[in-house]
C-alpha cells in the first residue's frame, strides 16, 4: 500500500476494497452498461473483457495483496450487476453513472 495515505482512494478501507465505492469511481472514468451479460460503452460492445479486467487490476494492485485475481472477478461482476439494463441502443449512453 502506498505510504502516503492521502493518495489512497476512498474505496480502500484498511486492507479491503469497498466494492460499491470502487465501482462508482471506476464508472466515472469508464462509463458503460451491461446488456445480457456483455459490456457496452458509447463506442459499442466491449469485445475483450480481459482488457477490462486489466484496467480493474491496475486500479487495485497497490491495495490488494491476497487474491487479486478473485477480487478483479468480483469487481467485474459488481460492475455487471450495477450497470445491467434490459436493452441498449447506440444513441443512449448515460452521462453520469
GROMACS .gro file of N, CA, C and O in nm:
model
  388
    1UNK      N    1   0.085  -0.117   0.000
    1UNK     CA    2   0.000   0.000   0.000
    1UNK      C    3   0.090   0.124   0.000
    1UNK      O    4   0.190   0.127   0.068
    2UNK      N    5   0.052   0.227  -0.076
    2UNK     CA    6   0.134   0.348  -0.079
    2UNK      C    7   0.151   0.406   0.061
    2UNK      O    8   0.059   0.403   0.142
    3UNK      N    9   0.270   0.461   0.085
    3UNK     CA   10   0.298   0.514   0.218
    3UNK      C   11   0.222   0.643   0.245
    3UNK      O   12   0.183   0.671   0.357
    4UNK      N   13   0.200   0.724   0.143
    4UNK     CA   14   0.126   0.849   0.160
    4UNK      C   15  -0.023   0.818   0.158
    4UNK      O   16  -0.083   0.798   0.054
    5UNK      N   17  -0.084   0.815   0.276
    5UNK     CA   18  -0.224   0.775   0.285
    5UNK      C   19  -0.318   0.876   0.221
    5UNK      O   20  -0.433   0.842   0.195
    6UNK      N   21  -0.272   0.997   0.194
    6UNK     CA   22  -0.360   1.093   0.126
    6UNK      C   23  -0.383   1.052  -0.019
    6UNK      O   24  -0.476   1.100  -0.082
    7UNK      N   25  -0.301   0.963  -0.072
    7UNK     CA   26  -0.316   0.915  -0.209
    7UNK      C   27  -0.405   0.792  -0.218
    7UNK      O   28  -0.436   0.746  -0.326
    8UNK      N   29  -0.444   0.738  -0.104
    8UNK     CA   30  -0.526   0.616  -0.101
    8UNK      C   31  -0.670   0.652  -0.138
    8UNK      O   32  -0.730   0.741  -0.077
    9UNK      N   33  -0.726   0.583  -0.238
    9UNK     CA   34  -0.864   0.613  -0.278
    9UNK      C   35  -0.962   0.585  -0.164
    9UNK      O   36  -0.938   0.502  -0.076
   10UNK      N   37  -1.076   0.653  -0.169
   10UNK     CA   38  -1.175   0.635  -0.062
   10UNK      C   39  -1.234   0.495  -0.060
   10UNK      O   40  -1.289   0.453   0.041
   11UNK      N   41  -1.222   0.420  -0.171
   11UNK     CA   42  -1.276   0.285  -0.174
   11UNK      C   43  -1.186   0.183  -0.106
   11UNK      O   44  -1.221   0.066  -0.095
   12UNK      N   45  -1.069   0.227  -0.058
   12UNK     CA   46  -0.980   0.138   0.018
   12UNK      C   47  -1.006   0.161   0.166
   12UNK      O   48  -0.995   0.273   0.215
   13UNK      N   49  -1.041   0.053   0.236
   13UNK     CA   50  -1.065   0.059   0.379
   13UNK      C   51  -0.972  -0.040   0.446
   13UNK      O   52  -0.996  -0.161   0.444
   14UNK      N   53  -0.863   0.012   0.500
   14UNK     CA   54  -0.757  -0.070   0.559
   14UNK      C   55  -0.704  -0.163   0.451
   14UNK      O   56  -0.640  -0.118   0.358
   15UNK      N   57  -0.732  -0.292   0.458
   15UNK     CA   58  -0.682  -0.386   0.358
   15UNK      C   59  -0.794  -0.443   0.272
   15UNK      O   60  -0.776  -0.541   0.203
   16UNK      N   61  -0.909  -0.380   0.276
   16UNK     CA   62  -1.021  -0.427   0.196
   16UNK      C   63  -1.065  -0.319   0.096
   16UNK      O   64  -1.030  -0.203   0.111
   17UNK      N   65  -1.141  -0.363  -0.001
   17UNK     CA   66  -1.193  -0.272  -0.103
   17UNK      C   67  -1.344  -0.264  -0.087
   17UNK      O   68  -1.411  -0.367  -0.084
   18UNK      N   69  -1.394  -0.143  -0.077
   18UNK     CA   70  -1.539  -0.123  -0.077
   18UNK      C   71  -1.582  -0.131  -0.223
   18UNK      O   72  -1.555  -0.041  -0.303
   19UNK      N   73  -1.646  -0.242  -0.260
   19UNK     CA   74  -1.679  -0.269  -0.400
   19UNK      C   75  -1.776  -0.167  -0.457
   19UNK      O   76  -1.765  -0.130  -0.575
   20UNK      N   77  -1.871  -0.120  -0.378
   20UNK     CA   78  -1.968  -0.022  -0.426
   20UNK      C   79  -1.897   0.108  -0.460
   20UNK      O   80  -1.919   0.166  -0.567
   21UNK      N   81  -1.811   0.156  -0.371
   21UNK     CA   82  -1.739   0.280  -0.397
   21UNK      C   83  -1.640   0.264  -0.513
   21UNK      O   84  -1.625   0.355  -0.595
   22UNK      N   85  -1.574   0.149  -0.520
   22UNK     CA   86  -1.481   0.125  -0.632
   22UNK      C   87  -1.557   0.134  -0.764
   22UNK      O   88  -1.512   0.202  -0.858
   23UNK      N   89  -1.669   0.066  -0.774
   23UNK     CA   90  -1.745   0.064  -0.899
   23UNK      C   91  -1.795   0.202  -0.935
   23UNK      O   92  -1.792   0.242  -1.052
   24UNK      N   93  -1.840   0.278  -0.836
   24UNK     CA   94  -1.884   0.415  -0.863
   24UNK      C   95  -1.770   0.496  -0.925
   24UNK      O   96  -1.787   0.562  -1.028
   25UNK      N   97  -1.652   0.489  -0.864
   25UNK     CA   98  -1.537   0.564  -0.915
   25UNK      C   99  -1.491   0.511  -1.051
   25UNK      O  100  -1.458   0.589  -1.140
   26UNK      N  101  -1.488   0.381  -1.068
   26UNK     CA  102  -1.444   0.321  -1.194
   26UNK      C  103  -1.537   0.363  -1.308
   26UNK      O  104  -1.491   0.396  -1.418
   27UNK      N  105  -1.666   0.366  -1.281
   27UNK     CA  106  -1.763   0.401  -1.385
   27UNK      C  107  -1.759   0.550  -1.421
   27UNK      O  108  -1.801   0.588  -1.530
   28UNK      N  109  -1.707   0.632  -1.333
   28UNK     CA  110  -1.692   0.773  -1.366
   28UNK      C  111  -1.588   0.793  -1.476
   28UNK      O  112  -1.601   0.883  -1.558
   29UNK      N  113  -1.486   0.709  -1.478
   29UNK     CA  114  -1.381   0.720  -1.580
   29UNK      C  115  -1.397   0.619  -1.692
   29UNK      O  116  -1.331   0.631  -1.795
   30UNK      N  117  -1.483   0.519  -1.671
   30UNK     CA  118  -1.507   0.414  -1.771
   30UNK      C  119  -1.658   0.390  -1.783
   30UNK      O  120  -1.707   0.284  -1.744
   31UNK      N  121  -1.734   0.487  -1.835
   31UNK     CA  122  -1.879   0.469  -1.842
   31UNK      C  123  -1.918   0.353  -1.932
   31UNK      O  124  -1.862   0.337  -2.041
   32UNK      N  125  -2.009   0.270  -1.884
   32UNK     CA  126  -2.054   0.153  -1.960
   32UNK      C  127  -2.184   0.103  -1.902
   32UNK      O  128  -2.226   0.143  -1.794
   33UNK      N  129  -2.247   0.014  -1.977
   33UNK     CA  130  -2.366  -0.057  -1.931
   33UNK      C  131  -2.344  -0.205  -1.960
   33UNK      O  132  -2.251  -0.243  -2.031
   34UNK      N  133  -2.432  -0.288  -1.905
   34UNK     CA  134  -2.428  -0.432  -1.928
   34UNK      C  135  -2.564  -0.477  -1.980
   34UNK      O  136  -2.666  -0.448  -1.919
   35UNK      N  137  -2.563  -0.545  -2.093
   35UNK     CA  138  -2.684  -0.599  -2.153
   35UNK      C  139  -2.660  -0.746  -2.181
   35UNK      O  140  -2.565  -0.782  -2.251
   36UNK      N  141  -2.742  -0.832  -2.122
   36UNK     CA  142  -2.725  -0.975  -2.144
   36UNK      C  143  -2.589  -1.027  -2.102
   36UNK      O  144  -2.537  -1.122  -2.158
   37UNK      N  145  -2.529  -0.962  -2.002
   37UNK     CA  146  -2.400  -1.005  -1.952
   37UNK      C  147  -2.281  -0.946  -2.025
   37UNK      O  148  -2.168  -0.962  -1.982
   38UNK      N  149  -2.304  -0.875  -2.134
   38UNK     CA  150  -2.196  -0.813  -2.211
   38UNK      C  151  -2.189  -0.664  -2.178
   38UNK      O  152  -2.290  -0.600  -2.151
   39UNK      N  153  -2.068  -0.611  -2.180
   39UNK     CA  154  -2.048  -0.469  -2.154
   39UNK      C  155  -2.049  -0.389  -2.283
   39UNK      O  156  -1.998  -0.434  -2.386
   40UNK      N  157  -2.108  -0.268  -2.274
   40UNK     CA  158  -2.111  -0.175  -2.386
   40UNK      C  159  -2.066  -0.038  -2.338
   40UNK      O  160  -2.103   0.004  -2.229
   41UNK      N  161  -1.987   0.029  -2.420
   41UNK     CA  162  -1.951   0.168  -2.397
   41UNK      C  163  -2.022   0.251  -2.503
   41UNK      O  164  -2.094   0.196  -2.588
   42UNK      N  165  -1.996   0.379  -2.506
   42UNK     CA  166  -2.056   0.465  -2.610
   42UNK      C  167  -2.011   0.423  -2.749
   42UNK      O  168  -2.076   0.452  -2.848
   43UNK      N  169  -1.900   0.348  -2.758
   43UNK     CA  170  -1.849   0.301  -2.886
   43UNK      C  171  -1.905   0.165  -2.927
   43UNK      O  172  -1.875   0.117  -3.035
   44UNK      N  173  -1.982   0.102  -2.839
   44UNK     CA  174  -2.039  -0.028  -2.869
   44UNK      C  175  -1.989  -0.137  -2.776
   44UNK      O  176  -1.942  -0.111  -2.665
   45UNK      N  177  -1.998  -0.260  -2.824
   45UNK     CA  178  -1.962  -0.378  -2.745
   45UNK      C  179  -1.816  -0.375  -2.702
   45UNK      O  180  -1.728  -0.343  -2.781
   46UNK      N  181  -1.792  -0.411  -2.576
   46UNK     CA  182  -1.655  -0.431  -2.527
   46UNK      C  183  -1.618  -0.574  -2.567
   46UNK      O  184  -1.668  -0.670  -2.508
   47UNK      N  185  -1.532  -0.590  -2.668
   47UNK     CA  186  -1.508  -0.723  -2.724
   47UNK      C  187  -1.420  -0.812  -2.637
   47UNK      O  188  -1.422  -0.933  -2.651
   48UNK      N  189  -1.342  -0.753  -2.549
   48UNK     CA  190  -1.246  -0.832  -2.471
   48UNK      C  191  -1.252  -0.792  -2.325
   48UNK      O  192  -1.199  -0.688  -2.286
   49UNK      N  193  -1.319  -0.873  -2.243
   49UNK     CA  194  -1.326  -0.843  -2.100
   49UNK      C  195  -1.189  -0.854  -2.034
   49UNK      O  196  -1.170  -0.802  -1.925
   50UNK      N  197  -1.096  -0.918  -2.099
   50UNK     CA  198  -0.960  -0.927  -2.045
   50UNK      C  199  -0.898  -0.790  -2.027
   50UNK      O  200  -0.830  -0.764  -1.927
   51UNK      N  201  -0.922  -0.701  -2.121
   51UNK     CA  202  -0.870  -0.565  -2.108
   51UNK      C  203  -0.939  -0.490  -1.995
   51UNK      O  204  -0.875  -0.412  -1.923
   52UNK      N  205  -1.067  -0.514  -1.978
   52UNK     CA  206  -1.141  -0.454  -1.867
   52UNK      C  207  -1.087  -0.505  -1.734
   52UNK      O  208  -1.066  -0.428  -1.640
   53UNK      N  209  -1.062  -0.635  -1.727
   53UNK     CA  210  -1.004  -0.694  -1.605
   53UNK      C  211  -0.867  -0.632  -1.576
   53UNK      O  212  -0.833  -0.606  -1.461
   54UNK      N  213  -0.788  -0.608  -1.679
   54UNK     CA  214  -0.656  -0.548  -1.662
   54UNK      C  215  -0.669  -0.406  -1.607
   54UNK      O  216  -0.591  -0.367  -1.519
   55UNK      N  217  -0.766  -0.330  -1.655
   55UNK     CA  218  -0.787  -0.195  -1.603
   55UNK      C  219  -0.826  -0.198  -1.455
   55UNK      O  220  -0.779  -0.117  -1.376
   56UNK      N  221  -0.911  -0.294  -1.419
   56UNK     CA  222  -0.950  -0.309  -1.279
   56UNK      C  223  -0.829  -0.349  -1.196
   56UNK      O  224  -0.802  -0.291  -1.090
   57UNK      N  225  -0.754  -0.447  -1.245
   57UNK     CA  226  -0.633  -0.492  -1.174
   57UNK      C  227  -0.536  -0.376  -1.152
   57UNK      O  228  -0.483  -0.358  -1.042
   58UNK      N  229  -0.513  -0.298  -1.256
   58UNK     CA  230  -0.421  -0.185  -1.243
   58UNK      C  231  -0.469  -0.086  -1.138
   58UNK      O  232  -0.387  -0.022  -1.072
   59UNK      N  233  -0.599  -0.074  -1.121
   59UNK     CA  234  -0.655   0.018  -1.022
   59UNK      C  235  -0.636  -0.033  -0.879
   59UNK      O  236  -0.619   0.047  -0.787
   60UNK      N  237  -0.639  -0.165  -0.860
   60UNK     CA  238  -0.638  -0.219  -0.723
   60UNK      C  239  -0.506  -0.283  -0.681
   60UNK      O  240  -0.488  -0.314  -0.564
   61UNK      N  241  -0.413  -0.302  -0.774
   61UNK     CA  242  -0.293  -0.381  -0.745
   61UNK      C  243  -0.210  -0.331  -0.627
   61UNK      O  244  -0.145  -0.411  -0.560
   62UNK      N  245  -0.213  -0.202  -0.599
   62UNK     CA  246  -0.136  -0.149  -0.486
   62UNK      C  247  -0.207  -0.168  -0.352
   62UNK      O  248  -0.147  -0.143  -0.248
   63UNK      N  249  -0.331  -0.214  -0.356
   63UNK     CA  250  -0.411  -0.223  -0.233
   63UNK      C  251  -0.456  -0.364  -0.198
   63UNK      O  252  -0.503  -0.387  -0.087
   64UNK      N  253  -0.447  -0.457  -0.293
   64UNK     CA  254  -0.489  -0.595  -0.270
   64UNK      C  255  -0.366  -0.684  -0.283
   64UNK      O  256  -0.306  -0.691  -0.391
   65UNK      N  257  -0.330  -0.750  -0.175
   65UNK     CA  258  -0.210  -0.834  -0.179
   65UNK      C  259  -0.243  -0.983  -0.181
   65UNK      O  260  -0.159  -1.064  -0.215
   66UNK      N  261  -0.364  -1.019  -0.145
   66UNK     CA  262  -0.404  -1.158  -0.143
   66UNK      C  263  -0.524  -1.176  -0.236
   66UNK      O  264  -0.625  -1.109  -0.221
   67UNK      N  265  -0.510  -1.266  -0.332
   67UNK     CA  266  -0.620  -1.297  -0.421
   67UNK      C  267  -0.664  -1.185  -0.513
   67UNK      O  268  -0.785  -1.165  -0.529
   68UNK      N  269  -0.571  -1.113  -0.575
   68UNK     CA  270  -0.616  -1.003  -0.661
   68UNK      C  271  -0.699  -1.050  -0.781
   68UNK      O  272  -0.791  -0.980  -0.823
   69UNK      N  273  -0.670  -1.167  -0.833
   69UNK     CA  274  -0.749  -1.218  -0.946
   69UNK      C  275  -0.894  -1.241  -0.908
   69UNK      O  276  -0.985  -1.208  -0.983
   70UNK      N  277  -0.915  -1.297  -0.790
   70UNK     CA  278  -1.051  -1.319  -0.741
   70UNK      C  279  -1.122  -1.187  -0.718
   70UNK      O  280  -1.239  -1.170  -0.752
   71UNK      N  281  -1.051  -1.089  -0.662
   71UNK     CA  282  -1.111  -0.958  -0.636
   71UNK      C  283  -1.147  -0.890  -0.768
   71UNK      O  284  -1.253  -0.828  -0.780
   72UNK      N  285  -1.061  -0.902  -0.870
   72UNK     CA  286  -1.092  -0.845  -1.002
   72UNK      C  287  -1.221  -0.907  -1.055
   72UNK      O  288  -1.310  -0.836  -1.105
   73UNK      N  289  -1.234  -1.039  -1.044
   73UNK     CA  290  -1.355  -1.107  -1.089
   73UNK      C  291  -1.478  -1.060  -1.014
   73UNK      O  292  -1.584  -1.038  -1.074
   74UNK      N  293  -1.465  -1.044  -0.884
   74UNK     CA  294  -1.577  -0.994  -0.802
   74UNK      C  295  -1.618  -0.854  -0.845
   74UNK      O  296  -1.737  -0.824  -0.858
   75UNK      N  297  -1.519  -0.768  -0.865
   75UNK     CA  298  -1.549  -0.630  -0.905
   75UNK      C  299  -1.613  -0.625  -1.043
   75UNK      O  300  -1.705  -0.545  -1.067
   76UNK      N  301  -1.568  -0.711  -1.133
   76UNK     CA  302  -1.628  -0.717  -1.266
   76UNK      C  303  -1.776  -0.755  -1.257
   76UNK      O  304  -1.860  -0.698  -1.324
   77UNK      N  305  -1.806  -0.850  -1.170
   77UNK     CA  306  -1.946  -0.892  -1.153
   77UNK      C  307  -2.031  -0.783  -1.089
   77UNK      O  308  -2.147  -0.766  -1.125
   78UNK      N  309  -1.974  -0.709  -0.994
   78UNK     CA  310  -2.048  -0.598  -0.935
   78UNK      C  311  -2.076  -0.491  -1.041
   78UNK      O  312  -2.186  -0.437  -1.047
   79UNK      N  313  -1.978  -0.463  -1.127
   79UNK     CA  314  -1.999  -0.369  -1.237
   79UNK      C  315  -2.112  -0.418  -1.328
   79UNK      O  316  -2.198  -0.341  -1.369
   80UNK      N  317  -2.109  -0.548  -1.359
   80UNK     CA  318  -2.210  -0.607  -1.447
   80UNK      C  319  -2.351  -0.592  -1.388
   80UNK      O  320  -2.446  -0.554  -1.456
   81UNK      N  321  -2.363  -0.617  -1.258
   81UNK     CA  322  -2.492  -0.607  -1.190
   81UNK      C  323  -2.536  -0.461  -1.179
   81UNK      O  324  -2.650  -0.427  -1.206
   82UNK      N  325  -2.442  -0.376  -1.140
   82UNK     CA  326  -2.476  -0.235  -1.118
   82UNK      C  327  -2.525  -0.168  -1.246
   82UNK      O  328  -2.614  -0.084  -1.243
   83UNK      N  329  -2.468  -0.202  -1.359
   83UNK     CA  330  -2.500  -0.134  -1.485
   83UNK      C  331  -2.588  -0.217  -1.577
   83UNK      O  332  -2.598  -0.190  -1.696
   84UNK      N  333  -2.657  -0.316  -1.523
   84UNK     CA  334  -2.742  -0.403  -1.604
   84UNK      C  335  -2.867  -0.329  -1.650
   84UNK      O  336  -2.937  -0.265  -1.571
   85UNK      N  337  -2.893  -0.337  -1.781
   85UNK     CA  338  -3.015  -0.283  -1.840
   85UNK      C  339  -3.073  -0.390  -1.932
   85UNK      O  340  -3.003  -0.481  -1.975
   86UNK      N  341  -3.201  -0.378  -1.963
   86UNK     CA  342  -3.267  -0.478  -2.048
   86UNK      C  343  -3.224  -0.469  -2.193
   86UNK      O  344  -3.208  -0.569  -2.261
   87UNK      N  345  -3.210  -0.348  -2.243
   87UNK     CA  346  -3.171  -0.331  -2.383
   87UNK      C  347  -3.095  -0.201  -2.398
   87UNK      O  348  -3.095  -0.116  -2.310
   88UNK      N  349  -3.034  -0.186  -2.514
   88UNK     CA  350  -2.949  -0.070  -2.537
   88UNK      C  351  -2.954  -0.032  -2.684
   88UNK      O  352  -2.952  -0.118  -2.771
   89UNK      N  353  -2.960   0.097  -2.709
   89UNK     CA  354  -2.942   0.147  -2.844
   89UNK      C  355  -2.820   0.236  -2.843
   89UNK      O  356  -2.789   0.299  -2.743
   90UNK      N  357  -2.750   0.239  -2.953
   90UNK     CA  358  -2.624   0.313  -2.958
   90UNK      C  359  -2.642   0.462  -2.927
   90UNK      O  360  -2.549   0.529  -2.886
   91UNK      N  361  -2.761   0.514  -2.947
   91UNK     CA  362  -2.784   0.655  -2.922
   91UNK      C  363  -2.798   0.685  -2.773
   91UNK      O  364  -2.790   0.800  -2.733
   92UNK      N  365  -2.815   0.581  -2.693
   92UNK     CA  366  -2.831   0.602  -2.549
   92UNK      C  367  -2.703   0.563  -2.477
   92UNK      O  368  -2.648   0.458  -2.496
   93UNK      N  369  -2.653   0.655  -2.396
   93UNK     CA  370  -2.542   0.624  -2.308
   93UNK      C  371  -2.553   0.718  -2.189
   93UNK      O  372  -2.568   0.838  -2.209
   94UNK      N  373  -2.550   0.664  -2.069
   94UNK     CA  374  -2.567   0.751  -1.953
   94UNK      C  375  -2.457   0.855  -1.944
   94UNK      O  376  -2.341   0.825  -1.970
   95UNK      N  377  -2.494   0.977  -1.908
   95UNK     CA  378  -2.395   1.082  -1.891
   95UNK      C  379  -2.324   1.064  -1.759
   95UNK      O  380  -2.204   1.079  -1.747
   96UNK      N  381  -2.398   1.028  -1.655
   96UNK     CA  382  -2.336   1.002  -1.526
   96UNK      C  383  -2.373   0.860  -1.484
   96UNK      O  384  -2.477   0.809  -1.521
   97UNK      N  385  -2.285   0.801  -1.408
   97UNK     CA  386  -2.308   0.662  -1.367
   97UNK      C  387  -2.341   0.653  -1.221
   97UNK      O  388  -2.276   0.691  -1.136
   0.00000   0.00000   0.00000
